[in-house]
Coordinates of C-alpha atoms in Angstrom, one line a residue:
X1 CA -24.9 -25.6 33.3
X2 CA -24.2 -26.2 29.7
X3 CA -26.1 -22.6 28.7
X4 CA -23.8 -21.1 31.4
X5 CA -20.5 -22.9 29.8
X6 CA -21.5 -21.8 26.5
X7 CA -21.6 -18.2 27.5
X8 CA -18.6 -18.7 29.4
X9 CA -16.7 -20.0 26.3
X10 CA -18.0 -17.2 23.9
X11 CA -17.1 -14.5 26.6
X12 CA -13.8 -16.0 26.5
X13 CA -13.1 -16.5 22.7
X14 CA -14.1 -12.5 22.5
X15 CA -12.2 -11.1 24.9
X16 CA -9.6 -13.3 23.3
X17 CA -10.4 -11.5 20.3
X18 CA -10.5 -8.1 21.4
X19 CA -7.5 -8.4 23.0
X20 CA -5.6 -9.9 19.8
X21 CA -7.0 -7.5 17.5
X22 CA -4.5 -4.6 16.6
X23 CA -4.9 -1.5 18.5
X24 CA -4.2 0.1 16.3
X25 CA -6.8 -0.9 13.5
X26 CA -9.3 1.3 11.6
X27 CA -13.1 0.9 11.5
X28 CA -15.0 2.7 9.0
X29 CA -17.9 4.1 10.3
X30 CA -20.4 3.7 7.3
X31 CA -23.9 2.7 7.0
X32 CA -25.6 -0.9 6.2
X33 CA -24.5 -2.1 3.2
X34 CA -22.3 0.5 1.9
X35 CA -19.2 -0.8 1.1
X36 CA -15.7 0.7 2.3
X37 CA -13.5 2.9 -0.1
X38 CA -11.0 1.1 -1.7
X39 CA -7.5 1.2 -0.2
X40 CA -4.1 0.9 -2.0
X41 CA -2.4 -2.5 -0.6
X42 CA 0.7 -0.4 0.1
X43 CA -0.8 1.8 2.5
X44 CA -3.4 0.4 4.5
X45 CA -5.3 2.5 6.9
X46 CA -4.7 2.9 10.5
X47 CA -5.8 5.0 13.5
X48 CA -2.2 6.4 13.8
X49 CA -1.9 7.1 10.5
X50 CA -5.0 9.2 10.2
X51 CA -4.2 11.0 13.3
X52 CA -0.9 11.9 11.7
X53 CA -2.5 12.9 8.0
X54 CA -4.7 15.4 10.2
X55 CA -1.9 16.8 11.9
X56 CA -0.6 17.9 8.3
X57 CA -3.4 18.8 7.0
X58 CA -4.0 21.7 9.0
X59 CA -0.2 22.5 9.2
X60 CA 0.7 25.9 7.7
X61 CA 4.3 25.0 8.1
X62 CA 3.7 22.9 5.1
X63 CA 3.5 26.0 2.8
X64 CA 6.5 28.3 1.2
X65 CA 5.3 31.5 3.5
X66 CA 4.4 29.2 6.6
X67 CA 0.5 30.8 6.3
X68 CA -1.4 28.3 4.0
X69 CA -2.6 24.8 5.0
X70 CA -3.9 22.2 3.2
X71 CA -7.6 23.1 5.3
X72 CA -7.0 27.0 3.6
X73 CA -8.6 25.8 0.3
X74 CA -10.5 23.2 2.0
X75 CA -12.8 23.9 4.7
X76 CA -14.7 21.9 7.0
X77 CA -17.6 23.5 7.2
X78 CA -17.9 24.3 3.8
X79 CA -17.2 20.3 2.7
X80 CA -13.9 21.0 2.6
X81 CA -14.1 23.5 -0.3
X82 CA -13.3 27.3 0.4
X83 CA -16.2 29.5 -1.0
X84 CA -14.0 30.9 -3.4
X85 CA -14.4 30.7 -6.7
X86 CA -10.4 30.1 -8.0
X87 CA -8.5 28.6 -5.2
X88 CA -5.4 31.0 -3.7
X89 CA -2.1 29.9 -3.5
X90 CA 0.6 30.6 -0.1
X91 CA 2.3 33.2 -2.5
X92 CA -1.1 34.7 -3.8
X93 CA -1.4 33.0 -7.0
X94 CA -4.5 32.3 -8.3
X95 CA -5.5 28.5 -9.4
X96 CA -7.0 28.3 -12.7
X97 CA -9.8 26.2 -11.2
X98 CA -12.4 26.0 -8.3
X99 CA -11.1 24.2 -5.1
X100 CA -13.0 20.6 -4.9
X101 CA -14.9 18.9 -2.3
X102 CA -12.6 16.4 0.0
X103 CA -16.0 14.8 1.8
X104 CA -16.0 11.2 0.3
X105 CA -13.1 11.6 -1.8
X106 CA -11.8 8.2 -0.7
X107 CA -14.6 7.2 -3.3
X108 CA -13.4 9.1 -6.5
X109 CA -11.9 7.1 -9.2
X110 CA -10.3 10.2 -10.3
X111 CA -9.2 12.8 -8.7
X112 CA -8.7 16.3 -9.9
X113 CA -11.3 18.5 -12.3
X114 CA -9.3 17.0 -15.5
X115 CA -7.0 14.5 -15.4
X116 CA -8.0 11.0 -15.9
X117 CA -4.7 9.4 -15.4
X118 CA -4.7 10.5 -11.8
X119 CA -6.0 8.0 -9.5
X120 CA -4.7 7.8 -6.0
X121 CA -4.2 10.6 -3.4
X122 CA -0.7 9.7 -2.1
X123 CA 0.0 10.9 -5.7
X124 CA -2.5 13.5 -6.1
X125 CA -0.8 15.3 -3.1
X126 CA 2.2 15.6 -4.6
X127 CA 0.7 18.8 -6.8
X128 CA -0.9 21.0 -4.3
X129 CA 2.4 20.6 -2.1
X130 CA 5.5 20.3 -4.9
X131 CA 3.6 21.6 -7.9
X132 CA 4.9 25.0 -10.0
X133 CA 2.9 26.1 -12.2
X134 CA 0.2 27.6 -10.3
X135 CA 2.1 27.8 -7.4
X136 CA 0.1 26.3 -4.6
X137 CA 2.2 25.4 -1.2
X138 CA 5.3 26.4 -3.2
X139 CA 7.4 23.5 -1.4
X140 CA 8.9 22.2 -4.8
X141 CA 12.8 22.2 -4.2
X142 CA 11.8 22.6 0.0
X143 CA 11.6 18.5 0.3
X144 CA 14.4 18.4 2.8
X145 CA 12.0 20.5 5.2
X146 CA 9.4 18.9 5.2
X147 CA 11.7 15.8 6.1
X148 CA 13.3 17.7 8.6
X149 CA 10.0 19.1 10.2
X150 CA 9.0 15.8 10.5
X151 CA 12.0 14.4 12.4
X152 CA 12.8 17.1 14.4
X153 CA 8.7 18.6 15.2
X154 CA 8.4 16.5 18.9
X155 CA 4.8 15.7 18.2
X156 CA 5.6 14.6 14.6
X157 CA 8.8 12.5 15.7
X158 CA 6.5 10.8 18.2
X159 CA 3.4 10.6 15.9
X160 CA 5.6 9.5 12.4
X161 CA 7.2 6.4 14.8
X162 CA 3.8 5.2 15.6
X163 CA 2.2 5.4 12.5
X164 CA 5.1 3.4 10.4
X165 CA 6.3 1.2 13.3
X166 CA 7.6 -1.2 10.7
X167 CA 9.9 1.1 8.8
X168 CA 13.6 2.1 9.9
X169 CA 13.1 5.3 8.6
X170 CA 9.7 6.8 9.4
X171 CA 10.6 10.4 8.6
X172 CA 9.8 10.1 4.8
X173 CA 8.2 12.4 2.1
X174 CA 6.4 9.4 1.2
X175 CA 5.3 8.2 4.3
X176 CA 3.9 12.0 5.1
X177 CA 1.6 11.8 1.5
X178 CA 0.5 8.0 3.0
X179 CA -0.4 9.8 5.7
X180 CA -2.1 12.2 4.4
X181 CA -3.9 10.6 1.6
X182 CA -4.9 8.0 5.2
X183 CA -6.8 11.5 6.2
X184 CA -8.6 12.2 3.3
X185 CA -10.3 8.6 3.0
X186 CA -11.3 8.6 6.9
X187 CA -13.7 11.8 5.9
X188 CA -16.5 9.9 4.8
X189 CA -20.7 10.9 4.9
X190 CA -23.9 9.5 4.6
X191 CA -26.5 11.1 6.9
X192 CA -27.9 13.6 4.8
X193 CA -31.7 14.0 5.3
X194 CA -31.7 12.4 2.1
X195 CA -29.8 9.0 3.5
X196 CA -31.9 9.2 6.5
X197 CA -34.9 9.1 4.1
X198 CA -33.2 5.8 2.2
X199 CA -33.1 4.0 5.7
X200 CA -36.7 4.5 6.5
X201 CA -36.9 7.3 8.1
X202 CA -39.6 9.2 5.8
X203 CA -39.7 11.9 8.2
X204 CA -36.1 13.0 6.9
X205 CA -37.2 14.8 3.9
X206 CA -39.4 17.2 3.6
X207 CA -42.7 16.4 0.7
X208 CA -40.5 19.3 -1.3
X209 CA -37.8 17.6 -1.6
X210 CA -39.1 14.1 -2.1
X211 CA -40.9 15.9 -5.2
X212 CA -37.3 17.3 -6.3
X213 CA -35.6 13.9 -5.7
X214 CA -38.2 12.3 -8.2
X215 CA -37.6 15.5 -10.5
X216 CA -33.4 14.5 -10.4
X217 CA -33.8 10.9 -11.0
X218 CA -36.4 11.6 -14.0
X219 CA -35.2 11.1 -17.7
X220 CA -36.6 14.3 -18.1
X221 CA -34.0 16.3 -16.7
X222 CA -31.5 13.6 -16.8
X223 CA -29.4 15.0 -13.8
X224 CA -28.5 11.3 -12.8
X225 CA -26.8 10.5 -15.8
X226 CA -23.2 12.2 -14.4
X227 CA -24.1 12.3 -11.0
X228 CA -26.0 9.3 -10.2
X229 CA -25.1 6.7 -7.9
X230 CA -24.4 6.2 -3.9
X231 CA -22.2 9.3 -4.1
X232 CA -24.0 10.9 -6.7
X233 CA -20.9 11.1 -9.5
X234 CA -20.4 8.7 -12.4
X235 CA -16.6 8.8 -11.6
X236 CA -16.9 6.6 -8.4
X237 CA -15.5 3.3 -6.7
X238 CA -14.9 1.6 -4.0
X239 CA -13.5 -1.9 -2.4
X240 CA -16.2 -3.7 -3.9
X241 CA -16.2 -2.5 -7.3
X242 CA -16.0 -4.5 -10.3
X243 CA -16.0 -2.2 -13.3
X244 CA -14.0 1.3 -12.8
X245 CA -16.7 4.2 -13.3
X246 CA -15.4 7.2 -14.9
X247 CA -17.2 10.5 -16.1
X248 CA -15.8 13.4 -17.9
X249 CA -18.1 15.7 -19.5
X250 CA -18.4 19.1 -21.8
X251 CA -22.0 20.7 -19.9
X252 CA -22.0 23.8 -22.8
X253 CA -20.4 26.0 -20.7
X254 CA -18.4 27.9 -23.1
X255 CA -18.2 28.1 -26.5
X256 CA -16.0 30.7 -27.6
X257 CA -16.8 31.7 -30.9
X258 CA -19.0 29.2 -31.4
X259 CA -16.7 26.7 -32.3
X260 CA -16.4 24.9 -29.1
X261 CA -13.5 26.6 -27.3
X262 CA -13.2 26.9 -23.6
X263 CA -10.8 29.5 -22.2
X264 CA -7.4 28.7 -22.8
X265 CA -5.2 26.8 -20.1
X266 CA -8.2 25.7 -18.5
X267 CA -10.1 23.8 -21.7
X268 CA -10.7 20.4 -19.3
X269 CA -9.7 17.0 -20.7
X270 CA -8.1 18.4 -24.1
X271 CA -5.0 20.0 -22.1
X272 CA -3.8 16.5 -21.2
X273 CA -4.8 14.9 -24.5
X274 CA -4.7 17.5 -27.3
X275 CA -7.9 15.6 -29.0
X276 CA -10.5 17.8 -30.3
X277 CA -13.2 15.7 -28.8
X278 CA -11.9 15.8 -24.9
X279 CA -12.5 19.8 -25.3
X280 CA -14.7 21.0 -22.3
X281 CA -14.8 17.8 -20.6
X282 CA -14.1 18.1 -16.9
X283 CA -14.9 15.5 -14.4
X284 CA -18.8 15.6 -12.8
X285 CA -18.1 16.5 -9.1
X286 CA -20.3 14.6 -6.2
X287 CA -23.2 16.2 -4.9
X288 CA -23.1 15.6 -1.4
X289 CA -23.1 18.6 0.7
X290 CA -23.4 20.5 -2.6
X291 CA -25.8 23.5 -1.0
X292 CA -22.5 24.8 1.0
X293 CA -20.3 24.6 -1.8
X294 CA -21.1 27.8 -4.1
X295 CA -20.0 29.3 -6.3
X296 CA -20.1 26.0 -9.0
X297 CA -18.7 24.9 -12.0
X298 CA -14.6 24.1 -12.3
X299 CA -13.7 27.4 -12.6
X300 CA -16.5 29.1 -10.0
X301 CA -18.3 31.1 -12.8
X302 CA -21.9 30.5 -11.8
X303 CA -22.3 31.7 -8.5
X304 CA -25.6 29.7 -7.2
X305 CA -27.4 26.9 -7.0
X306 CA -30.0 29.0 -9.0
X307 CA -27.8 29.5 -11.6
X308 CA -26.9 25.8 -12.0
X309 CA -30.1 25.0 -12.5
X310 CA -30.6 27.6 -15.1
X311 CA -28.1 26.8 -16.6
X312 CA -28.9 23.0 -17.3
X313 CA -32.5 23.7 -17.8
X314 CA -31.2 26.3 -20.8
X315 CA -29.2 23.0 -22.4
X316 CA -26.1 25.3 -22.3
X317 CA -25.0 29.2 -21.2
X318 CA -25.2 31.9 -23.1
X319 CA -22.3 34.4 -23.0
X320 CA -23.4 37.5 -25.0
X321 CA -20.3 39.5 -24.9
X322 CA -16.5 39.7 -23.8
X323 CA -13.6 37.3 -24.8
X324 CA -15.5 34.2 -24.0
X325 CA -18.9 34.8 -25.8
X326 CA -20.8 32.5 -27.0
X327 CA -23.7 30.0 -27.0
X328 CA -22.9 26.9 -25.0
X329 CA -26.1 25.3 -26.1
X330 CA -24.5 25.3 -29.6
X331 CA -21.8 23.4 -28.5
X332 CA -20.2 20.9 -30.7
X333 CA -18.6 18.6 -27.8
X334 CA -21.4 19.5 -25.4
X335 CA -22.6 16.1 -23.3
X336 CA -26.1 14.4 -25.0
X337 CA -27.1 14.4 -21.5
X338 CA -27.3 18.3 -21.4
X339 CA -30.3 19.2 -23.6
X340 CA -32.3 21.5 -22.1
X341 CA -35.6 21.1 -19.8
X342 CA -38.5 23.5 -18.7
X343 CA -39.2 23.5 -15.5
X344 CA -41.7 25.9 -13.3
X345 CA -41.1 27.7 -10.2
X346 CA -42.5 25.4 -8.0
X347 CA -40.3 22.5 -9.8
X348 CA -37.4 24.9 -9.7
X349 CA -37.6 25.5 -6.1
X350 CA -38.5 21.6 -5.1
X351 CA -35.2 20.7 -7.3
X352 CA -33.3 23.3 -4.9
X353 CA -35.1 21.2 -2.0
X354 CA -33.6 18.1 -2.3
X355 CA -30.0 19.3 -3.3
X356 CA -29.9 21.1 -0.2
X357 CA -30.8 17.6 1.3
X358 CA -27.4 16.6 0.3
X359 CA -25.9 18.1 3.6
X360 CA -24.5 15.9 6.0
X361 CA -24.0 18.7 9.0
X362 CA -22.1 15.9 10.9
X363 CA -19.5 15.8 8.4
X364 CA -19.4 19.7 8.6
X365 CA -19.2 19.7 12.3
X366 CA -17.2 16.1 13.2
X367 CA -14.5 16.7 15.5
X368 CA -12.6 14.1 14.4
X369 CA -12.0 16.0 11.0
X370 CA -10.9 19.6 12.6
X371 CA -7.9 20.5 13.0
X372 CA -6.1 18.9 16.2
X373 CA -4.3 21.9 17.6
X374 CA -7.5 24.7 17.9
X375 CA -8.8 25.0 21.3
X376 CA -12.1 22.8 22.2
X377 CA -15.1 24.6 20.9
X378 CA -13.5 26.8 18.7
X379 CA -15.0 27.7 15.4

């Protein structure tokens, strides 16, 4: 009788629980002992939030021409990237730089390819949407629209009320980043083959790739210097973090004239800063899902995995003609970490192995991060 009180009184005390806890809270769906992103204290996640922040991001009535959404330059099933190599803007601009993965950017100290000041996503959003010069969305001066889409859209009037219950006014521009920003941390992944192979499951990856994984984490080649780590960038975080990470590098890219010039308006770190030093240096993406991400680099100019390699193994690229010629190995700001390897075609292709067991297909295919209004089972 006292077993069946016991069990009785824990039933009780967790149904208790359950039915006390918020509805409407989020649980991140992450693996043993990874710890959650870090969330700002002013905009803590929710179910309703997220649901909201997909809602917008697949919303084309969020751009100047009503044709572009957020999900145009970032694709599902290409890690939320878009296979170009300059990102597009709704009026046909073209970005100056390559559109970056949004798969565990919830983790990224920094955001953006090169600016180190910018650290939160209900901030970051602000550019794509408002920003002039390239023209993205080409909302800047439209505010009142957005606002006005969101109080007077049915679904978002419903939605925008649920996920702010607390506020008077839920129909804000800043509430809408909030929820958007709520979006972009929910889209998190760790079940590549190669996570698989972490928890024990040796099967996971391939002899190959095990050979390549031992040939990224080697001194040799040194690949772990910038993109090391559980999301395999040295500009990570999360909720558990004591010391900030943050990575900006020059990889010998460019070196125009051989004085260590990168093309102008798109020279990385030194456009923010002016100092010499900072020209080049762009931030090291993550590697996850990297195989579906081509073409590379922040400005798309090498158009394989192949080529990356090549690239790294050469200590620098060589640019033999044109406005841009030069010798990136010969840069003067060019990372220590990029110094050249040799590697042999069976190295070479085991290397390509185990980047390609970055993918997560869940994250690729996850319902949960399409967008809400296509039909079930479309593409």
């Amino acid at each position: 009788m006292k077993l069946a009180g016991s069990v009785v009184l824990v039933l009780a005390a967790a149904l208790a629980a359950w039915w006390l806890w918020p509805r409407d809270a989020w649980h991140w769906t992450l693996p043993a002992g990874q710890p959650p992103p870090a969330v700002p204290a002013d905009n803590p996640m929710s179910r309703a939030k997220v649901a909201v922040g997909r809602r917008l991001f697949y919303d084309r009535r969020l751009s100047v021409t009503g044709e572009l959404a957020c999900a145009g330059c970032h694709r599902q099933e290409l890690a939320f990237t878009d296979g170009l190599a300059l990102a597009v803007g709704a009026t046909g601009e073209r970005h100056p730089r390559s559109s970056m993965s949004l798969v565990n950017v919830a983790y990224a100290s920094r955001l953006n390819w090169a600016n180190h000041l910018l650290d939160r996503l209900e901030i970051q959003a602000l550019t794509p949407l408002f920003g002039e010069e390239p023209v993205e969305m080409g909302m800047a001066g439209r505010e009142a629209e957005v606002v006005a889409l969101l109080r007077e859209d049915p679904v978002y009037a419903r939605a925008m009320a649920d996920a702010f219950p607390g506020d008077d006014d839920p129909y804000t521009l800043l509430n809408a980043l909030r929820a958007l920003a709520s979006f972009l941390r929910s889209i998190v992944s760790f079940d590549s083959p190669y996570d698989r192979f972490l928890r024990g499951d040796t099967a996971a990856l391939a002899p190959a790739a095990q050979r390549g994984m031992e040939l990224f984490f080697s001194e040799r080649l040194e690949c772990f210097h910038c993109h090391g780590g559980f999301n395999f960038s040295d500009s990570s975080t999360h909720a558990s973090a004591v010391v900030e990470s943050v990575g900006y590098h020059n990889n010998g890219l460019y070196n125009i004239g051989g004085s260590g010039g990168y093309p102008p308006g798109n020279t990385g770190l030194y456009d923010l800063t002016g100092q010499r030093r900072d020209m080049g240096r762009f931030r090291a993406p993550s590697l996850r899902n990297v195989a579906v991400t081509a073409p590379y680099m922040h400005d798309g100019s090498l158009a394989t995995l192949a080529e990356v390699v090549a690239h790294y193994a050469r200590g620098g690229r060589l640019i033999e003609t044109g406005p841009h010629a030069g010798d990136g190995r010969h840069n003067p700001y060019r990372s220590p970490f990029v110094q050249g390897f040799e590697l042999d075609g069976q190295e070479t292709a085991d290397l390509l192995a185990f980047l390609a067991a970055l993918t997560d297909r869940s994250v690729l295919e996850d319902p949960r991060f399409s967008d809400p209004s296509a039909p079930a089972g479309a593409p």
